Amino acid sequence: MLGKIFTLALGAFAVGTSGYVVTGVLPQLSAELSVPLSTAGLLTTSFAVAYAIGSPLLAVALGGWRRRPLIVAALLVAAAGNALAAVAPDFGVLMAARIVTAVGAAVFTPAATAVAAELSGPERRARAAAWVFGGLVTATIVGVPAGTLLVGPLGYQGVFWLVAAFCAASALAVAVAVPEVAAPPRVTLRRRLEVAADTRVVTVLGITLAASLGVFTVYTYAAPVLAETVGAHGTGLSLLLFGYGIGGAIGNVLGGVAADRYGYRMPLLVAVSGSVIALSVLSAVHSAAIAAVLLFVWGVSSWGFNPPVQRRLLELSPGAGSLLLALNASALYLGIGLSGVLGGAVLDHAGIGAVTLTGALLCCVAVVIQVLSARRSALQPSR
């Protein structure tokens, strides 16, 4: 069983790298296509926004598809998008290629997560979801530095070809290793909208949006923040961010284990509160050693919140699990897409120190939503 889940996690790593690798090749891409760096950065935003809009819509449109063919097709679409990016003659075509890639990723992630949860059974549901989501976490650790490392010998086109090949190989692995899982029962559009409008679902999505916006408002501008606060550059900066990524991988696993053992509430509250504390303290730190500890803790916290969230959504409506996970992914990527704009505005108008405090405040909003939600449902048994 673990091999099947691991195969799905590899697919998540492939589509996650598709999303994050652009950051590592932006300077060369900007120079070769003769566009400003700020314009080239829109490739990340377009991916995130296309994912956010497409994920729930595609989950509804493709809800009747059998799961394995759907996942394989999604990976092949992501491969095609990366291949198109590799041969794009201008920035406009490259932008379109990023949107195609986002469509594949938007279909893959919720469908693969739901399949992993179904294959693992109710008692290990959150851990299985965490394994798949761990592929995305690993992409943040490996995707950006890999792109930076390989863009020199391969060019940005070669990097896109490499990611396209990995997406295609992942599609083949899923077709061979993952068993067929029947499509969920057909649900009318009206019923789907009713599920999505459930106040409990909206509350969870609000937590995801606030937390992801808070986390990525800081992460997007981590380089200038750490350069200003602790003087981190070059290798030192890479090591600090690598420590954050390792913390994220650990937090994702711990979040899944804790959610299966204790339910979703306490692990979720602890994870988001950890981000509030780490970001609040980070703004006042001037020691690289202390910053390294805080970044590790922040990584554990910022990636530990998603498994409890996914467990809660799957509990609320198992029959609409793919749609709810798609909505959660949409909220996550909407936060990522907005974070660059918000962080840039804060940076321009209030300075670097305000970026981490803004991230802490947004994570605090997620904590408040969770606490108020828990009070409203205090008389209901926790699962």
Short mmCIF file of C-alpha atoms in Angstrom, two decimals:
data_model
loop_
_atom_site.label_atom_id
_atom_site.label_comp_id
_atom_site.label_asym_id
_atom_site.label_seq_id
_atom_site.Cartn_x
_atom_site.Cartn_y
_atom_site.Cartn_z
CA MET A 1 0.00 0.00 0.00
CA LEU A 2 2.81 2.40 0.88
CA GLY A 3 4.27 1.97 -2.61
CA LYS A 4 1.00 3.14 -4.18
CA ILE A 5 0.84 6.20 -1.92
CA PHE A 6 4.51 6.95 -2.64
CA THR A 7 3.79 6.84 -6.39
CA LEU A 8 1.06 9.44 -5.91
CA ALA A 9 3.49 11.52 -3.82
CA LEU A 10 6.00 11.43 -6.69
CA GLY A 11 3.29 12.76 -8.97
CA ALA A 12 2.63 15.56 -6.48
CA PHE A 13 6.35 16.33 -6.48
CA ALA A 14 6.27 16.53 -10.28
CA VAL A 15 3.35 18.99 -10.43
CA GLY A 16 4.69 20.89 -7.42
CA THR A 17 8.06 21.34 -9.11
CA SER A 18 6.16 22.53 -12.18
CA GLY A 19 4.80 25.34 -10.06
CA TYR A 20 7.87 26.32 -8.06
CA VAL A 21 10.74 25.80 -10.50
CA VAL A 22 10.10 29.10 -12.26
CA THR A 23 11.45 31.00 -9.27
CA GLY A 24 14.86 29.43 -9.80
CA VAL A 25 15.07 30.34 -13.50
CA LEU A 26 13.54 33.82 -13.45
CA PRO A 27 16.77 35.83 -13.97
CA GLN A 28 17.84 33.94 -17.11
CA LEU A 29 14.28 33.76 -18.40
CA SER A 30 13.88 37.50 -17.91
CA ALA A 31 17.13 38.22 -19.77
CA GLU A 32 16.51 35.88 -22.70
CA LEU A 33 12.93 37.03 -23.30
CA SER A 34 13.81 40.71 -22.67
CA VAL A 35 11.10 41.28 -20.06
CA PRO A 36 11.55 42.99 -16.68
CA LEU A 37 12.06 40.69 -13.71
CA SER A 38 8.82 41.93 -12.16
CA THR A 39 6.96 40.95 -15.34
CA ALA A 40 8.61 37.54 -15.43
CA GLY A 41 7.43 37.05 -11.86
CA LEU A 42 3.85 37.08 -13.17
CA LEU A 43 4.50 33.53 -14.41
CA THR A 44 4.28 32.37 -10.78
CA THR A 45 1.19 34.47 -10.11
CA SER A 46 -0.57 33.25 -13.27
CA PHE A 47 0.09 29.63 -12.29
CA ALA A 48 -1.31 30.18 -8.79
CA VAL A 49 -4.39 32.08 -9.96
CA ALA A 50 -5.17 29.58 -12.74
CA TYR A 51 -4.84 26.76 -10.20
CA ALA A 52 -7.06 28.57 -7.69
CA ILE A 53 -9.82 29.19 -10.23
CA GLY A 54 -9.53 25.91 -12.09
CA SER A 55 -9.33 23.42 -9.24
CA PRO A 56 -12.94 23.54 -7.96
CA LEU A 57 -14.44 24.06 -11.43
CA LEU A 58 -12.56 21.09 -12.87
CA ALA A 59 -13.44 18.95 -9.85
CA VAL A 60 -17.12 19.51 -10.67
CA ALA A 61 -16.72 19.08 -14.43
CA LEU A 62 -14.64 15.89 -14.14
CA GLY A 63 -16.35 14.42 -11.09
CA GLY A 64 -17.66 11.42 -13.03
CA TRP A 65 -14.26 10.30 -14.35
CA ARG A 66 -12.63 7.19 -12.93
CA ARG A 67 -9.81 8.26 -10.68
CA ARG A 68 -6.73 6.57 -12.19
CA PRO A 69 -7.32 7.75 -15.78
CA LEU A 70 -8.07 11.21 -14.41
CA ILE A 71 -4.80 11.35 -12.48
CA VAL A 72 -2.79 10.05 -15.43
CA ALA A 73 -4.42 12.57 -17.77
CA ALA A 74 -3.69 15.41 -15.32
CA LEU A 75 0.00 14.51 -15.20
CA LEU A 76 0.16 14.34 -19.00
CA VAL A 77 -1.44 17.80 -19.24
CA ALA A 78 1.18 19.12 -16.80
CA ALA A 79 3.89 17.48 -18.94
CA ALA A 80 2.47 19.12 -22.06
CA GLY A 81 2.41 22.51 -20.35
CA ASN A 82 6.05 22.23 -19.36
CA ALA A 83 7.00 21.08 -22.86
CA LEU A 84 5.17 24.07 -24.34
CA ALA A 85 7.07 26.34 -21.94
CA ALA A 86 10.34 24.83 -23.17
CA VAL A 87 9.62 25.77 -26.79
CA ALA A 88 7.71 29.01 -26.19
CA PRO A 89 8.98 31.67 -28.62
CA ASP A 90 7.83 34.62 -26.54
CA PHE A 91 6.51 35.62 -23.13
CA GLY A 92 2.84 35.41 -24.16
CA VAL A 93 3.13 31.76 -25.20
CA LEU A 94 5.12 31.03 -22.04
CA MET A 95 2.33 32.54 -19.94
CA ALA A 96 -0.21 30.34 -21.74
CA ALA A 97 2.02 27.32 -21.11
CA ARG A 98 2.05 28.08 -17.39
CA ILE A 99 -1.75 28.16 -17.36
CA VAL A 100 -1.90 24.77 -19.12
CA THR A 101 0.50 23.36 -16.53
CA ALA A 102 -1.62 24.79 -13.72
CA VAL A 103 -4.72 23.06 -15.12
CA GLY A 104 -2.96 19.69 -14.91
CA ALA A 105 -1.77 20.39 -11.37
CA ALA A 106 -5.22 21.64 -10.32
CA VAL A 107 -6.82 18.36 -11.40
CA PHE A 108 -4.07 16.09 -10.07
CA THR A 109 -3.63 17.23 -6.47
CA PRO A 110 -7.18 16.89 -5.07
CA ALA A 111 -7.87 13.71 -7.04
CA ALA A 112 -4.62 12.06 -5.94
CA THR A 113 -5.16 13.10 -2.32
CA ALA A 114 -8.68 11.65 -2.31
CA VAL A 115 -7.43 8.38 -3.85
CA ALA A 116 -4.65 8.10 -1.27
CA ALA A 117 -7.15 8.63 1.54
CA GLU A 118 -9.51 6.02 0.11
CA LEU A 119 -6.74 3.44 -0.37
CA SER A 120 -5.55 3.91 3.21
CA GLY A 121 -8.86 3.70 5.08
CA PRO A 122 -10.42 6.12 7.61
CA GLU A 123 -7.91 5.49 10.41
CA ARG A 124 -4.92 6.59 8.29
CA ARG A 125 -6.67 9.12 6.09
CA ALA A 126 -4.78 12.22 7.23
CA ARG A 127 -1.40 10.48 7.02
CA ALA A 128 -2.11 9.32 3.47
CA ALA A 129 -3.13 12.84 2.47
CA ALA A 130 0.03 14.14 4.13
CA TRP A 131 2.16 11.77 2.05
CA VAL A 132 0.72 13.16 -1.18
CA PHE A 133 0.94 16.73 0.05
CA GLY A 134 4.51 15.93 1.10
CA GLY A 135 5.35 15.74 -2.59
CA LEU A 136 4.40 19.41 -2.88
CA VAL A 137 6.42 20.26 0.22
CA THR A 138 9.46 18.47 -1.21
CA ALA A 139 9.03 20.49 -4.40
CA THR A 140 9.54 23.68 -2.39
CA ILE A 141 12.75 22.22 -0.93
CA VAL A 142 14.14 20.85 -4.21
CA GLY A 143 12.35 22.67 -7.05
CA VAL A 144 13.76 26.18 -6.62
CA PRO A 145 17.39 25.23 -5.84
CA ALA A 146 17.32 22.57 -8.58
CA GLY A 147 16.15 25.13 -11.10
CA THR A 148 18.87 27.55 -9.98
CA LEU A 149 21.51 24.81 -10.24
CA LEU A 150 20.46 23.42 -13.61
CA VAL A 151 19.59 26.60 -15.45
CA GLY A 152 23.30 27.26 -16.07
CA PRO A 153 24.15 24.06 -17.97
CA LEU A 154 20.67 23.39 -19.40
CA GLY A 155 19.14 26.84 -19.86
CA TYR A 156 15.61 27.52 -18.66
CA GLN A 157 14.27 25.58 -21.64
CA GLY A 158 16.21 22.49 -20.58
CA VAL A 159 14.83 22.81 -17.05
CA PHE A 160 11.27 22.86 -18.39
CA TRP A 161 12.02 19.81 -20.58
CA LEU A 162 13.34 17.98 -17.52
CA VAL A 163 10.22 18.73 -15.49
CA ALA A 164 8.02 17.71 -18.45
CA ALA A 165 9.82 14.36 -18.62
CA PHE A 166 9.35 13.80 -14.90
CA CYS A 167 5.62 14.54 -15.16
CA ALA A 168 5.31 12.05 -18.03
CA ALA A 169 7.28 9.41 -16.10
CA SER A 170 5.02 9.96 -13.09
CA ALA A 171 1.96 9.41 -15.29
CA LEU A 172 3.39 6.08 -16.41
CA ALA A 173 4.17 5.09 -12.81
CA VAL A 174 0.61 5.87 -11.70
CA ALA A 175 -0.84 3.90 -14.62
CA VAL A 176 1.24 0.86 -13.60
CA ALA A 177 1.33 1.02 -9.79
CA VAL A 178 -1.90 2.63 -8.60
CA PRO A 179 -5.03 0.45 -8.63
CA GLU A 180 -8.23 1.61 -10.21
CA VAL A 181 -10.51 3.50 -7.85
CA ALA A 182 -14.10 4.05 -8.86
CA ALA A 183 -15.33 7.57 -9.37
CA PRO A 184 -17.29 8.93 -6.43
CA PRO A 185 -21.09 8.76 -6.69
CA ARG A 186 -22.55 11.27 -9.10
CA VAL A 187 -23.61 14.39 -7.27
CA THR A 188 -25.78 17.09 -8.78
CA LEU A 189 -24.35 20.57 -9.23
CA ARG A 190 -26.89 21.87 -6.74
CA ARG A 191 -25.75 19.38 -4.11
CA ARG A 192 -22.12 20.25 -4.79
CA LEU A 193 -22.87 23.92 -4.27
CA GLU A 194 -24.71 23.11 -1.05
CA VAL A 195 -21.68 21.22 0.24
CA ALA A 196 -19.33 24.04 -0.72
CA ALA A 197 -21.61 26.61 0.97
CA ASP A 198 -21.66 24.72 4.29
CA THR A 199 -20.49 27.23 6.91
CA ARG A 200 -18.14 24.61 8.35
CA VAL A 201 -16.48 24.21 4.95
CA VAL A 202 -16.26 27.96 4.45
CA THR A 203 -14.63 28.26 7.89
CA VAL A 204 -11.95 25.71 7.02
CA LEU A 205 -11.27 27.37 3.69
CA GLY A 206 -10.96 30.71 5.49
CA ILE A 207 -8.30 29.21 7.74
CA THR A 208 -6.38 27.88 4.72
CA LEU A 209 -6.57 31.21 2.87
CA ALA A 210 -5.46 33.31 5.86
CA ALA A 211 -2.67 30.92 6.85
CA SER A 212 -1.29 30.47 3.31
CA LEU A 213 -1.44 34.21 2.65
CA GLY A 214 0.43 34.86 5.89
CA VAL A 215 3.07 32.21 5.26
CA PHE A 216 3.78 33.05 1.62
CA THR A 217 3.71 36.82 2.13
CA VAL A 218 6.90 36.22 4.12
CA TYR A 219 8.32 33.27 2.17
CA THR A 220 8.08 35.11 -1.16
CA TYR A 221 10.31 37.88 0.23
CA ALA A 222 12.41 35.68 2.52
CA ALA A 223 15.66 36.62 0.73
CA PRO A 224 15.46 40.39 1.33
CA VAL A 225 14.00 39.87 4.81
CA LEU A 226 16.86 37.62 5.93
CA ALA A 227 19.45 39.78 4.21
CA GLU A 228 18.22 42.79 6.17
CA THR A 229 17.70 41.13 9.55
CA VAL A 230 20.62 38.69 9.83
CA GLY A 231 22.81 39.61 6.85
CA ALA A 232 22.19 36.28 5.07
CA HIS A 233 23.36 36.04 1.46
CA GLY A 234 24.44 33.31 -0.94
CA THR A 235 25.19 29.99 0.74
CA GLY A 236 24.07 31.24 4.15
CA LEU A 237 20.68 32.22 2.76
CA SER A 238 20.33 28.88 0.97
CA LEU A 239 21.07 26.98 4.18
CA LEU A 240 18.49 28.98 6.13
CA LEU A 241 15.82 28.32 3.51
CA PHE A 242 16.82 24.67 3.31
CA GLY A 243 16.27 24.44 7.08
CA TYR A 244 12.80 25.88 6.56
CA GLY A 245 12.12 23.25 3.89
CA ILE A 246 13.30 20.39 6.11
CA GLY A 247 11.02 21.69 8.85
CA GLY A 248 8.18 21.77 6.35
CA ALA A 249 8.69 18.14 5.37
CA ILE A 250 8.72 17.09 9.03
CA GLY A 251 5.72 19.27 9.87
CA ASN A 252 3.68 17.79 7.04
CA VAL A 253 4.26 14.25 8.34
CA LEU A 254 3.68 15.19 11.98
CA GLY A 255 0.49 17.03 11.04
CA GLY A 256 -0.91 13.90 9.40
CA VAL A 257 0.01 11.62 12.32
CA ALA A 258 -1.36 14.07 14.90
CA ALA A 259 -4.62 14.59 12.99
CA ASP A 260 -5.23 10.83 12.78
CA ARG A 261 -4.46 10.39 16.47
CA TYR A 262 -6.04 13.46 18.06
CA GLY A 263 -8.52 14.77 15.50
CA TYR A 264 -8.11 17.93 13.49
CA ARG A 265 -8.70 20.71 16.05
CA MET A 266 -5.70 20.72 18.35
CA PRO A 267 -3.05 19.91 15.67
CA LEU A 268 -4.45 22.68 13.49
CA LEU A 269 -4.44 25.22 16.31
CA VAL A 270 -0.91 24.30 17.38
CA ALA A 271 0.43 24.48 13.81
CA VAL A 272 -0.99 27.89 12.94
CA SER A 273 -0.12 29.32 16.37
CA GLY A 274 3.46 28.17 15.81
CA SER A 275 3.65 30.28 12.66
CA VAL A 276 2.32 33.32 14.54
CA ILE A 277 5.01 32.98 17.21
CA ALA A 278 7.89 32.21 14.82
CA LEU A 279 7.10 35.11 12.47
CA SER A 280 6.54 37.56 15.31
CA VAL A 281 9.96 36.79 16.80
CA LEU A 282 11.74 36.59 13.43
CA SER A 283 11.15 40.28 12.76
CA ALA A 284 13.32 41.20 15.77
CA VAL A 285 16.12 38.63 15.37
CA HIS A 286 19.65 39.62 14.31
CA SER A 287 21.41 36.29 14.88
CA ALA A 288 21.67 33.80 12.02
CA ALA A 289 21.71 30.88 14.47
CA ILE A 290 18.47 31.98 16.12
CA ALA A 291 16.96 32.71 12.71
CA ALA A 292 17.82 29.15 11.64
CA VAL A 293 15.92 27.73 14.61
CA LEU A 294 12.95 30.01 13.96
CA LEU A 295 12.85 29.12 10.27
CA PHE A 296 12.88 25.42 11.10
CA VAL A 297 10.02 25.90 13.60
CA TRP A 298 8.17 28.04 11.10
CA GLY A 299 8.60 25.32 8.46
CA VAL A 300 7.17 22.68 10.80
CA SER A 301 4.23 24.93 11.64
CA SER A 302 3.47 26.36 8.22
CA TRP A 303 3.30 22.95 6.52
CA GLY A 304 1.82 21.13 9.50
CA PHE A 305 -1.57 22.83 9.22
CA ASN A 306 -2.71 21.28 5.94
CA PRO A 307 -3.15 17.59 6.96
CA PRO A 308 -5.60 18.48 9.78
CA VAL A 309 -7.46 20.74 7.35
CA GLN A 310 -7.73 17.95 4.78
CA ARG A 311 -8.92 15.49 7.41
CA ARG A 312 -11.63 17.90 8.52
CA LEU A 313 -12.88 18.39 4.96
CA LEU A 314 -12.96 14.65 4.28
CA GLU A 315 -14.93 14.17 7.50
CA LEU A 316 -17.48 16.84 6.60
CA SER A 317 -18.52 15.21 3.33
CA PRO A 318 -16.69 12.03 2.28
CA GLY A 319 -18.80 11.76 -0.88
CA ALA A 320 -17.68 15.20 -2.01
CA GLY A 321 -14.08 14.76 -0.86
CA SER A 322 -12.49 15.57 -4.22
CA LEU A 323 -14.47 18.79 -4.55
CA LEU A 324 -13.68 19.94 -1.00
CA LEU A 325 -9.99 19.12 -1.39
CA ALA A 326 -10.04 21.03 -4.67
CA LEU A 327 -11.58 24.02 -2.92
CA ASN A 328 -8.92 23.78 -0.22
CA ALA A 329 -6.17 23.68 -2.85
CA SER A 330 -7.85 26.66 -4.49
CA ALA A 331 -7.75 28.62 -1.23
CA LEU A 332 -4.11 27.63 -0.72
CA TYR A 333 -3.02 28.77 -4.18
CA LEU A 334 -5.13 31.90 -4.00
CA GLY A 335 -3.16 32.79 -0.88
CA ILE A 336 0.08 32.08 -2.74
CA GLY A 337 -1.02 34.19 -5.72
CA LEU A 338 -2.03 37.16 -3.56
CA SER A 339 1.00 36.95 -1.29
CA GLY A 340 3.42 38.41 -3.82
CA VAL A 341 1.20 41.44 -4.37
CA LEU A 342 0.52 41.99 -0.66
CA GLY A 343 4.13 41.41 0.38
CA GLY A 344 5.39 43.76 -2.31
CA ALA A 345 2.98 46.49 -1.22
CA VAL A 346 4.01 46.11 2.43
CA LEU A 347 7.67 46.11 1.45
CA ASP A 348 7.30 49.31 -0.59
CA HIS A 349 5.22 51.25 1.92
CA ALA A 350 6.26 49.97 5.36
CA GLY A 351 9.66 48.35 4.96
CA ILE A 352 11.10 44.87 5.40
CA GLY A 353 10.36 44.60 9.11
CA ALA A 354 6.65 44.94 8.43
CA VAL A 355 6.60 41.94 6.07
CA THR A 356 7.09 39.34 8.83
CA LEU A 357 4.68 41.14 11.14
CA THR A 358 2.06 41.17 8.38
CA GLY A 359 2.53 37.44 7.91
CA ALA A 360 2.19 36.88 11.66
CA LEU A 361 -1.00 38.97 11.74
CA LEU A 362 -2.58 36.99 8.91
CA CYS A 363 -1.72 33.69 10.61
CA CYS A 364 -3.25 35.16 13.77
CA VAL A 365 -6.46 35.71 11.80
CA ALA A 366 -6.43 31.99 10.97
CA VAL A 367 -6.04 31.20 14.70
CA VAL A 368 -8.99 33.44 15.58
CA ILE A 369 -11.18 31.77 12.94
CA GLN A 370 -10.27 28.35 14.33
CA VAL A 371 -10.95 29.35 17.95
CA LEU A 372 -14.33 30.92 17.13
CA SER A 373 -15.26 27.86 15.07
CA ALA A 374 -14.34 25.54 17.93
CA ARG A 375 -16.49 27.54 20.34
CA ARG A 376 -19.48 27.36 18.00
CA SER A 377 -19.19 23.59 17.75
CA ALA A 378 -18.20 22.98 21.41
CA LEU A 379 -21.23 20.78 22.01
CA GLN A 380 -20.47 18.59 18.99
CA PRO A 381 -18.17 15.58 19.51
CA SER A 382 -14.71 15.91 17.95
CA ARG A 383 -13.86 13.14 15.51
#
